[in-house]
Coordinates of N, CA and C in Angstrom, one line a residue:
M1 N -110.7 73.0 80.0 CA -110.4 72.2 78.8 C -108.9 71.8 78.2
K2 N -108.4 71.2 78.6 CA -107.1 70.8 78.1 C -106.7 70.8 76.5
N3 N -105.8 71.6 76.2 CA -105.8 71.3 74.8 C -104.8 70.1 74.7
P4 N -105.3 69.2 73.5 CA -103.5 68.5 73.7 C -102.8 68.7 72.2
L5 N -103.5 69.9 71.8 CA -101.3 69.8 70.4 C -100.8 70.8 72.2
F6 N -101.0 71.2 73.1 CA -100.2 71.8 74.0 C -100.3 70.8 74.9
S7 N -100.1 69.6 75.2 CA -99.8 68.8 76.4 C -98.8 69.2 76.3
Q8 N -98.5 68.9 78.1 CA -96.0 69.0 78.0 C -96.0 67.6 78.1
K9 N -95.0 67.8 77.6 CA -93.9 65.7 77.3 C -92.6 66.2 78.6
G10 N -92.3 64.5 78.4 CA -90.6 64.8 79.3 C -91.0 64.2 80.6
L11 N -88.9 63.5 80.5 CA -89.3 62.6 81.9 C -89.0 63.0 82.9
S12 N -89.5 62.5 84.0 CA -90.1 62.1 85.5 C -89.0 62.7 85.9
L13 N -88.6 63.6 87.7 CA -87.5 62.9 88.4 C -86.5 61.8 88.3
V14 N -88.0 60.7 88.2 CA -87.5 59.8 88.2 C -86.7 58.7 87.7
E15 N -88.1 59.3 86.0 CA -86.9 58.4 84.9 C -85.3 59.2 85.0
V16 N -84.8 60.7 85.7 CA -84.1 61.0 85.3 C -83.0 60.0 85.6
L17 N -82.9 60.4 87.1 CA -82.4 59.7 87.9 C -81.7 58.1 87.6
V18 N -83.2 57.1 86.8 CA -82.2 55.9 86.5 C -81.3 56.2 85.1
V19 N -82.2 57.2 84.6 CA -80.8 57.3 83.1 C -78.9 57.4 83.4
L20 N -79.5 58.7 84.4 CA -77.9 58.5 85.4 C -77.6 57.5 85.9
L21 N -78.6 57.0 86.5 CA -77.6 56.0 87.7 C -77.1 54.9 86.3
L22 N -77.6 54.3 85.5 CA -77.5 53.7 84.3 C -75.8 53.6 83.5
F23 N -75.4 55.5 83.0 CA -74.7 55.5 82.9 C -73.1 55.9 83.4
T24 N -73.4 55.7 84.5 CA -72.7 56.1 85.8 C -72.3 54.5 86.2
V25 N -73.5 54.1 85.8 CA -73.0 51.7 86.0 C -71.6 51.8 84.9
I26 N -72.2 52.4 83.6 CA -71.8 51.9 82.2 C -70.2 52.6 82.3
A27 N -70.4 53.4 83.0 CA -68.7 54.5 82.6 C -67.7 53.9 84.0
L28 N -68.3 53.7 85.0 CA -67.5 52.6 85.9 C -66.8 51.9 85.0
A29 N -67.9 51.0 84.7 CA -67.6 49.0 84.0 C -66.3 49.2 83.0
I30 N -66.4 50.6 82.0 CA -65.7 50.5 81.3 C -64.6 51.6 82.0
L31 N -64.7 52.0 83.3 CA -62.4 52.8 83.6 C -62.5 52.3 83.8
R32 N -63.2 50.9 85.0 CA -62.2 49.3 85.4 C -61.9 48.5 84.5
A33 N -62.0 48.2 83.1 CA -61.8 47.8 81.4 C -60.8 48.0 82.0
Y34 N -60.3 49.6 81.3 CA -59.6 50.1 81.0 C -58.6 50.3 81.8
V35 N -58.8 50.6 83.2 CA -57.8 49.9 84.3 C -57.8 48.6 84.4
S36 N -57.9 47.8 84.2 CA -56.9 47.0 83.9 C -56.0 45.4 83.2
V37 N -56.8 46.8 81.7 CA -55.3 46.5 80.3 C -54.5 46.7 80.8
A38 N -55.0 48.2 81.3 CA -53.6 49.2 81.2 C -52.6 49.3 82.5
H39 N -53.1 47.8 83.5 CA -52.3 47.1 84.6 C -51.8 45.7 83.8
V40 N -52.1 45.1 82.7 CA -51.6 43.8 82.7 C -50.7 44.4 81.0
A41 N -51.0 45.5 80.0 CA -50.0 45.9 79.3 C -49.2 46.8 80.0
G42 N -49.0 47.5 81.2 CA -47.3 47.8 82.2 C -46.7 46.5 82.2
D43 N -47.9 45.5 83.3 CA -46.4 44.4 83.2 C -46.0 43.9 82.8
S44 N -47.1 43.8 81.4 CA -46.1 42.3 80.6 C -45.4 43.4 79.3
A45 N -44.6 44.7 79.8 CA -44.1 45.1 79.3 C -43.0 45.7 80.0
S46 N -42.9 45.6 80.7 CA -41.7 45.3 82.3 C -41.3 43.6 82.9
G47 N -42.1 42.6 81.6 CA -41.7 41.5 82.3 C -40.9 41.1 81.0
A48 N -41.5 41.7 79.6 CA -41.0 41.5 78.9 C -39.7 41.7 78.6
K49 N -38.9 43.8 79.1 CA -37.7 44.2 79.5 C -37.0 43.6 80.0
T50 N -37.3 42.5 81.4 CA -36.2 41.5 82.0 C -36.0 41.1 81.8
D51 N -37.3 40.1 80.8 CA -36.8 38.0 79.7 C -35.9 39.2 79.3
S52 N -35.9 40.1 78.5 CA -34.9 40.5 77.6 C -33.2 40.8 78.2
S53 N -32.9 41.7 79.0 CA -31.4 41.2 79.8 C -31.3 40.5 80.6
V54 N -32.8 39.6 80.8 CA -32.3 37.2 81.3 C -31.7 36.9 79.6
M55 N -32.5 37.6 78.8 CA -31.1 36.6 77.3 C -30.3 37.6 77.4
F56 N -29.8 38.2 77.6 CA -28.5 38.7 76.9 C -28.0 38.5 77.9
G57 N -27.8 38.3 79.1 CA -27.4 38.0 79.8 C -27.1 36.0 79.4
L58 N -28.0 35.5 79.9 CA -27.0 33.9 78.9 C -26.3 34.0 77.7
A59 N -26.8 34.7 77.3 CA -26.1 35.0 76.1 C -24.6 35.1 76.0
T60 N -24.7 36.5 77.5 CA -23.6 37.1 76.8 C -22.2 35.6 77.8
A61 N -22.9 35.2 78.3 CA -22.4 33.8 79.0 C -21.6 32.9 79.0
D62 N -22.9 32.8 77.2 CA -22.0 31.5 76.0 C -21.2 31.3 75.9
K63 N -20.9 32.8 75.2 CA -19.8 33.7 74.8 C -18.4 33.1 75.7
I64 N -18.4 33.7 77.1 CA -17.3 33.1 77.7 C -17.0 31.8 77.8
L65 N -18.3 30.6 78.2 CA -18.1 29.5 78.5 C -17.5 28.9 77.1
Q66 N -17.7 29.3 75.9 CA -17.2 28.5 74.4 C -15.8 29.3 74.6
G67 N -14.9 29.7 75.2 CA -14.2 30.2 75.4 C -13.1 29.7 76.0
I68 N -13.6 29.0 77.6 CA -12.9 28.6 78.6 C -12.2 27.7 78.4
G69 N -11.1 26.5 78.4 CA -10.3 26.0 78.2 C -8.8 26.5 77.6
Y70 N -9.8 27.7 76.5 CA -8.3 27.6 75.2 C -7.3 27.8 76.2
G71 N -6.4 27.0 75.7 CA -5.3 27.3 76.3 C -4.5 27.3 77.2
A72 N -6.0 26.8 78.2 CA -5.4 26.8 79.4 C -4.1 26.4 80.3
N73 N -3.8 25.3 79.9 CA -2.4 24.4 80.5 C -2.4 22.8 79.4
S74 N -1.2 23.9 78.5 CA -0.6 22.6 77.6 C -0.3 21.6 78.1
D75 N 0.5 21.3 79.8 CA 1.5 20.7 80.4 C -0.2 19.4 81.3
T76 N -1.5 20.2 81.2 CA -2.4 19.2 82.0 C -3.6 18.9 81.0
T77 N -4.1 17.8 81.3 CA -5.1 17.5 80.3 C -6.4 18.6 80.3
S78 N -7.0 19.0 80.1 CA -8.3 19.8 80.6 C -9.5 18.7 80.7
S79 N -9.6 18.7 82.2 CA -11.1 17.8 82.0 C -12.1 18.1 83.9
Y80 N -12.2 17.6 83.8 CA -13.7 18.2 85.0 C -12.7 18.2 86.7
G81 N -12.8 18.7 87.6 CA -11.8 18.2 88.6 C -10.0 18.3 88.6
T82 N -10.2 19.1 87.1 CA -9.1 19.9 87.3 C -8.3 20.8 86.7
T83 N -9.1 21.1 85.7 CA -9.1 23.0 84.9 C -10.5 23.2 85.0
L84 N -12.1 22.5 85.3 CA -13.0 23.2 85.6 C -13.7 22.2 86.7
R85 N -14.7 23.6 87.2 CA -15.2 22.7 88.4 C -16.3 23.7 89.1
A86 N -17.5 22.0 89.4 CA -19.2 23.7 90.2 C -18.5 23.1 92.1
Y87 N -19.8 23.9 92.1 CA -19.4 24.1 93.4 C -21.3 24.4 93.8
D88 N -21.3 24.2 95.0 CA -22.9 24.5 95.6 C -22.8 25.7 95.8
S89 N -24.0 25.9 96.7 CA -24.1 27.1 97.5 C -23.1 27.2 98.8
T90 N -23.0 26.1 99.5 CA -21.9 26.2 100.7 C -20.8 25.7 100.0
G91 N -20.1 26.1 99.1 CA -19.4 26.3 98.5 C -18.0 25.0 98.3
T92 N -18.9 23.9 98.6 CA -18.5 22.1 98.1 C -18.9 22.2 97.0
A93 N -17.3 21.3 95.9 CA -17.1 21.7 95.1 C -18.2 20.5 94.2
V94 N -18.7 20.0 94.1 CA -19.6 18.5 93.0 C -19.2 18.3 92.0
S95 N -20.2 16.6 91.9 CA -19.6 15.9 90.9 C -20.9 16.5 89.2
T96 N -20.4 16.4 87.9 CA -21.4 16.2 87.3 C -22.2 15.6 87.2
G97 N -22.8 16.7 86.6 CA -24.4 16.4 87.2 C -25.8 17.5 87.8
T98 N -25.0 17.3 89.1 CA -25.5 18.1 89.8 C -25.8 19.3 89.8
T99 N -26.9 19.9 90.3 CA -27.0 21.4 90.2 C -26.3 22.5 91.1
A100 N -26.0 22.9 91.3 CA -25.0 24.4 91.1 C -24.7 25.8 91.2
T101 N -23.9 26.3 92.2 CA -24.3 28.0 91.6 C -23.0 28.5 91.4
S102 N -22.3 28.0 91.1 CA -21.1 28.3 91.1 C -20.3 27.7 90.3
L103 N -18.8 28.3 88.8 CA -18.0 27.6 88.1 C -17.3 28.0 88.3
V104 N -16.2 27.3 88.0 CA -14.7 28.3 88.5 C -13.6 26.8 87.3
W105 N -13.4 27.4 86.5 CA -11.6 26.9 86.1 C -10.7 27.8 85.7
K106 N -9.9 27.2 85.5 CA -8.4 27.5 85.1 C -8.1 28.8 83.6
S107 N -7.8 29.3 83.8 CA -7.3 29.8 82.9 C -5.8 30.0 82.0
D108 N -5.3 30.1 82.7 CA -4.0 29.6 83.5 C -3.2 28.7 84.3
T109 N -1.8 29.0 84.5 CA -1.3 27.5 85.6 C -2.3 28.0 87.5
S110 N -2.3 29.3 86.9 CA -2.3 30.1 88.8 C -3.0 31.0 88.2
T111 N -3.5 30.7 87.1 CA -5.0 31.3 87.5 C -6.8 31.9 87.1
C112 N -7.4 31.9 88.1 CA -8.8 31.6 88.0 C -9.3 32.2 87.4
Q113 N -10.7 32.3 86.3 CA -12.0 32.5 86.4 C -13.2 32.1 86.4
A114 N -14.0 32.6 87.4 CA -15.3 32.1 87.9 C -16.4 33.2 87.2
L115 N -18.0 31.2 86.9 CA -18.9 32.2 87.4 C -20.4 32.0 89.0
I116 N -20.6 33.2 89.2 CA -21.1 33.5 90.5 C -22.7 33.6 90.6
I117 N -23.8 32.3 90.9 CA -24.8 32.5 91.4 C -25.1 32.9 92.4
S118 N -26.0 34.5 92.6 CA -25.2 35.4 94.5 C -26.8 36.1 94.1
N119 N -27.0 36.3 95.1 CA -28.5 37.1 95.5 C -28.1 38.1 95.9
K120 N -26.9 38.8 96.8 CA -26.2 39.8 97.2 C -25.6 40.0 95.5
D121 N -25.6 41.5 96.3 CA -24.6 42.6 95.6 C -23.5 41.8 95.3
N122 N -23.0 42.2 96.1 CA -21.7 42.1 95.5 C -20.0 40.5 96.6
P123 N -21.5 39.7 95.4 CA -21.1 37.7 95.9 C -20.0 37.4 97.0
L124 N -19.4 38.3 97.3 CA -17.7 38.2 97.9 C -17.9 39.1 99.3
N125 N -18.9 39.6 99.9 CA -19.1 40.5 100.6 C -20.5 39.6 101.2
S126 N -20.4 39.3 102.8 CA -20.9 39.3 102.9 C -22.6 39.9 104.2
S127 N -22.1 41.5 104.4 CA -22.5 42.3 104.3 C -23.6 42.7 103.8
S128 N -23.0 42.3 101.9 CA -24.1 43.1 101.3 C -25.5 43.0 101.4
T129 N -25.7 43.7 100.0 CA -27.5 43.8 100.1 C -28.1 42.5 99.6
T130 N -28.8 41.3 100.3 CA -29.7 40.5 99.6 C -30.7 41.0 98.5
H131 N -31.5 40.3 97.6 CA -32.2 40.3 97.4 C -33.6 39.4 96.6
T132 N -34.6 39.1 96.5 CA -34.9 38.5 95.9 C -34.9 36.8 95.2
G133 N -33.8 38.1 93.8 CA -33.7 36.4 93.2 C -32.3 36.9 92.9
S134 N -31.0 35.5 92.1 CA -31.0 36.4 92.0 C -29.8 36.4 90.5
G135 N -28.6 36.5 90.2 CA -28.6 37.2 89.5 C -26.9 36.2 89.1
L136 N -26.6 36.9 87.9 CA -24.3 36.3 86.8 C -23.7 36.8 87.3
F137 N -22.8 37.1 88.2 CA -22.0 37.5 87.9 C -20.1 36.9 87.4
Y138 N -19.7 37.5 87.0 CA -18.6 36.6 85.8 C -17.1 37.8 86.8
Y139 N -16.4 36.9 87.2 CA -15.4 36.7 87.7 C -14.2 36.8 86.0
G140 N -13.7 38.2 85.2 CA -13.1 37.7 84.6 C -11.6 37.9 84.6
A141 N -11.2 38.8 84.8 CA -9.7 39.0 85.4 C -8.8 38.7 86.2
G142 N -9.2 37.4 86.7 CA -8.1 36.5 86.8 C -8.3 37.2 88.2
Y143 N -7.6 35.9 89.0 CA -7.3 35.7 90.1 C -6.7 35.0 91.1
S144 N -5.4 34.3 91.7 CA -3.9 33.3 91.8 C -4.6 32.8 91.9
C145 N -4.2 31.5 91.7 CA -5.0 30.3 92.3 C -3.9 29.0 92.0
S146 N -4.2 28.2 92.9 CA -3.1 26.9 93.1 C -3.4 25.4 91.8
S147 N -5.0 25.5 92.8 CA -5.5 25.0 92.4 C -7.0 25.6 92.6
L148 N -7.9 24.8 91.7 CA -9.1 25.4 91.9 C -9.9 25.6 93.1
A149 N -10.1 26.5 92.6 CA -10.8 27.2 93.7 C -12.0 28.3 93.4
L150 N -13.0 28.4 94.3 CA -13.8 29.6 94.1 C -13.0 31.2 94.9
P151 N -13.4 32.2 94.2 CA -12.6 33.5 94.7 C -13.7 34.4 95.8
T152 N -12.0 34.7 97.1 CA -11.8 35.2 97.7 C -12.2 36.6 98.0
S153 N -12.1 37.3 98.6 CA -13.1 39.2 98.5 C -11.0 39.0 99.2
T154 N -10.2 37.5 99.4 CA -8.5 37.7 100.4 C -8.2 37.3 98.5
T155 N -7.8 36.6 97.6 CA -7.7 36.3 97.0 C -7.6 37.1 95.5
T156 N -9.1 38.0 95.0 CA -9.7 39.4 94.3 C -10.1 40.4 94.6
S157 N -9.9 41.1 94.4 CA -11.2 43.1 94.9 C -11.6 42.8 93.8
E158 N -11.4 42.1 92.9 CA -12.3 43.1 91.6 C -13.6 42.8 91.7
T159 N -14.2 44.0 91.0 CA -15.8 44.0 91.4 C -16.2 43.3 90.0
P160 N -17.4 41.9 89.5 CA -17.2 41.7 89.1 C -17.7 42.0 87.6
T161 N -17.8 41.5 86.6 CA -19.3 41.7 85.6 C -20.3 41.4 86.0
V162 N -21.5 42.3 86.2 CA -22.3 42.1 86.1 C -23.7 41.3 84.7
L163 N -23.4 40.2 84.9 CA -24.3 39.9 83.5 C -26.0 39.1 83.9
I164 N -26.4 39.2 84.5 CA -27.8 39.2 84.8 C -28.3 39.7 86.2
P165 N -28.6 40.8 86.8 CA -28.5 41.4 87.6 C -29.5 41.2 88.2
V166 N -29.0 40.9 89.9 CA -30.3 40.4 91.3 C -31.6 40.9 90.2
S167 N -32.3 40.8 92.0 CA -33.7 41.7 91.5 C -34.3 41.0 92.4
D168 N -36.1 41.9 93.0 CA -36.7 41.7 93.7 C -37.8 40.8 93.6
T169 N -37.4 40.1 91.9 CA -38.5 39.5 91.6 C -37.7 37.5 91.3
N170 N -39.3 36.7 91.2 CA -38.6 35.2 90.5 C -38.0 35.5 89.3
V171 N -38.2 36.7 89.0 CA -37.5 36.0 87.9 C -36.0 36.7 87.4
A172 N -35.3 35.4 87.8 CA -33.7 35.9 88.0 C -32.5 34.4 87.9
M173 N -31.8 34.0 87.8 CA -30.4 33.5 88.1 C -31.3 32.4 88.4
A174 N -31.1 31.1 88.7 CA -31.7 30.1 88.6 C -30.8 28.9 89.3
S175 N -29.8 28.6 87.8 CA -28.9 27.2 88.4 C -28.1 27.1 87.8
L176 N -27.4 26.4 87.7 CA -25.8 26.2 86.6 C -25.2 24.1 87.5
K177 N -25.1 23.4 85.6 CA -24.3 23.1 86.3 C -24.1 22.1 84.9
V178 N -22.9 21.5 85.2 CA -21.5 20.4 84.0 C -22.1 19.6 84.0
I179 N -22.3 18.3 82.2 CA -22.9 17.8 82.2 C -22.0 16.7 81.2
T180 N -21.5 15.6 81.3 CA -21.2 14.8 80.0 C -21.2 14.6 79.4
T181 N -21.1 14.9 78.0 CA -21.3 15.0 77.0 C -20.4 13.8 75.4
T182 N -21.6 13.8 74.5 CA -20.5 13.2 73.7 C -20.3 13.4 72.5
S183 N -18.6 14.4 72.7 CA -18.4 15.1 71.1 C -19.4 16.1 70.9
C184 N -19.6 17.0 71.8 CA -20.5 18.3 71.6 C -20.0 19.1 70.4
N185 N -20.5 19.9 70.4 CA -20.7 20.6 68.9 C -20.1 22.2 69.9
P186 N -20.2 23.3 69.0 CA -20.7 25.6 69.6 C -22.0 24.8 68.8
Y187 N -22.7 25.7 68.9 CA -24.2 25.2 67.7 C -24.0 26.6 66.4
S188 N -24.8 25.3 65.5 CA -24.4 25.6 64.1 C -23.2 25.3 63.7
V189 N -21.8 24.9 64.3 CA -21.4 24.1 64.2 C -21.1 22.3 64.1
T190 N -20.8 22.3 62.7 CA -20.8 20.7 61.8 C -19.5 20.3 61.8
N191 N -19.0 19.5 63.1 CA -18.0 18.5 62.9 C -18.5 17.2 62.9
T192 N -17.5 16.9 61.9 CA -17.0 15.4 60.7 C -17.0 14.1 61.2
L193 N -15.5 14.4 62.6 CA -14.9 14.1 63.7 C -15.8 14.0 64.6
T194 N -14.6 12.9 65.2 CA -15.3 13.0 66.8 C -14.3 12.9 67.9
N195 N -14.3 14.7 68.4 CA -13.3 14.8 68.8 C -14.3 15.8 69.5
G196 N -15.7 16.1 69.6 CA -15.8 16.5 70.1 C -15.7 17.4 71.5
G197 N -16.8 17.9 71.8 CA -16.8 18.4 73.5 C -17.0 17.3 74.4
A198 N -16.7 17.2 75.6 CA -17.1 16.3 76.8 C -17.7 16.7 77.5
Y199 N -17.8 18.5 77.7 CA -18.5 18.8 78.9 C -19.6 19.9 77.8
A200 N -20.7 20.1 78.6 CA -21.7 21.9 78.6 C -22.0 21.8 79.7
V201 N -22.3 23.3 79.8 CA -22.5 23.9 81.3 C -24.3 24.4 80.3
V202 N -24.4 24.4 81.8 CA -26.6 24.3 81.3 C -26.8 25.6 82.6
L203 N -27.2 27.2 82.1 CA -27.6 27.3 82.6 C -29.2 27.7 82.8
T204 N -29.8 28.3 83.7 CA -31.2 28.2 84.4 C -31.0 29.1 84.3
A205 N -32.0 29.5 84.5 CA -32.7 31.2 84.2 C -34.4 31.3 84.6
N206 N -35.3 31.4 85.6 CA -36.4 31.5 85.6 C -37.0 32.6 85.0
V207 N -38.4 33.5 83.7 CA -38.4 34.1 83.1 C -39.6 34.2 83.6
Y208 N -40.0 36.1 82.6 CA -41.8 36.0 83.1 C -42.7 35.5 82.8
A209 N -42.4 35.6 81.0 CA -42.8 35.0 79.6 C -43.5 34.0 79.9
G210 N -45.6 34.9 79.8 CA -46.0 32.9 80.7 C -45.9 32.7 81.5
S211 N -45.9 33.5 82.3 CA -45.9 33.3 84.0 C -47.4 33.0 84.8
G212 N -47.5 32.0 84.9 CA -48.5 31.4 86.2 C -48.7 30.4 87.3
T213 N -49.2 29.8 88.0 CA -48.7 29.3 89.2 C -47.2 28.9 88.7
T214 N -46.8 28.3 87.8 CA -45.5 26.9 88.1 C -44.9 28.3 87.2
Q215 N -43.9 28.6 87.5 CA -42.7 28.8 87.3 C -42.5 28.7 86.4
N216 N -41.4 29.4 85.0 CA -40.9 29.3 83.4 C -39.9 30.0 83.7
Q217 N -39.2 28.7 83.1 CA -38.0 28.8 82.7 C -37.6 28.8 81.7
V218 N -35.9 28.7 81.2 CA -34.9 28.9 80.1 C -34.1 28.2 80.1
N219 N -32.8 26.8 79.3 CA -31.9 26.9 79.4 C -31.4 26.6 78.6
N220 N -29.6 27.7 78.9 CA -28.9 27.3 77.7 C -27.9 26.5 78.1
Q221 N -27.4 25.7 77.0 CA -27.4 24.7 77.1 C -25.6 24.9 76.2
T222 N -24.3 25.6 76.7 CA -22.6 24.9 76.0 C -21.7 24.4 75.6
C223 N -22.1 23.8 75.0 CA -20.9 22.7 74.5 C -19.3 24.0 75.0
L224 N -18.5 23.0 75.9 CA -17.5 22.9 76.4 C -16.0 23.1 75.2
F225 N -16.0 23.2 74.1 CA -15.3 22.9 73.0 C -14.0 22.5 73.3
N226 N -13.4 22.6 73.8 CA -12.0 22.8 74.4 C -11.3 21.6 75.5
F227 N -12.8 21.4 76.2 CA -12.0 20.4 77.0 C -13.4 18.8 76.9
R228 N -11.8 17.6 76.4 CA -11.8 16.2 75.7 C -12.2 15.4 76.2

């Protein structure tokens, strides 16, 4: 006769297997959640770094644009089409308010400077590597031009300053355009006179922040105070 005080107690093999299965499922769920969070965090960090690079480039371009037209042609009225002009991707001059990819201005009577949006490592080299996203390049050393014209490999050997680098993502430069304004003034500058700038340049870039099904963009508008 069995003694109830010394009866064996414990888990059956089936019960052990069920417990192990439950622990395995829970562990896999935790691991998957961790991998997902780590992936999102990595993407967010990379996106934030890319966005900061774009914003820094736009801020640098803003400083450059604020100074154009100053003392460029003392004997010529600074105006669109005379000392400033935008061009589309085919190199055709466009009117104000039209989306473009390049901006050229006179720095003196026979010298031009330019901002160019391009998806090539070298905008003036047709055989240069192309990318998905375009960068913003500044030809600031100046090149010879009797009238407004885009730089070419013939007119300049300058290695342009890269304000926003090309990329293999959609986070990149999108476009630029020159718009007409009514007496605009540089940001935070108060001018009680009606002699502000007649034009402004709008630079548009695609950014990562908050990106979803629709590509998010940021616009930077710079008043060309020296063009009146």
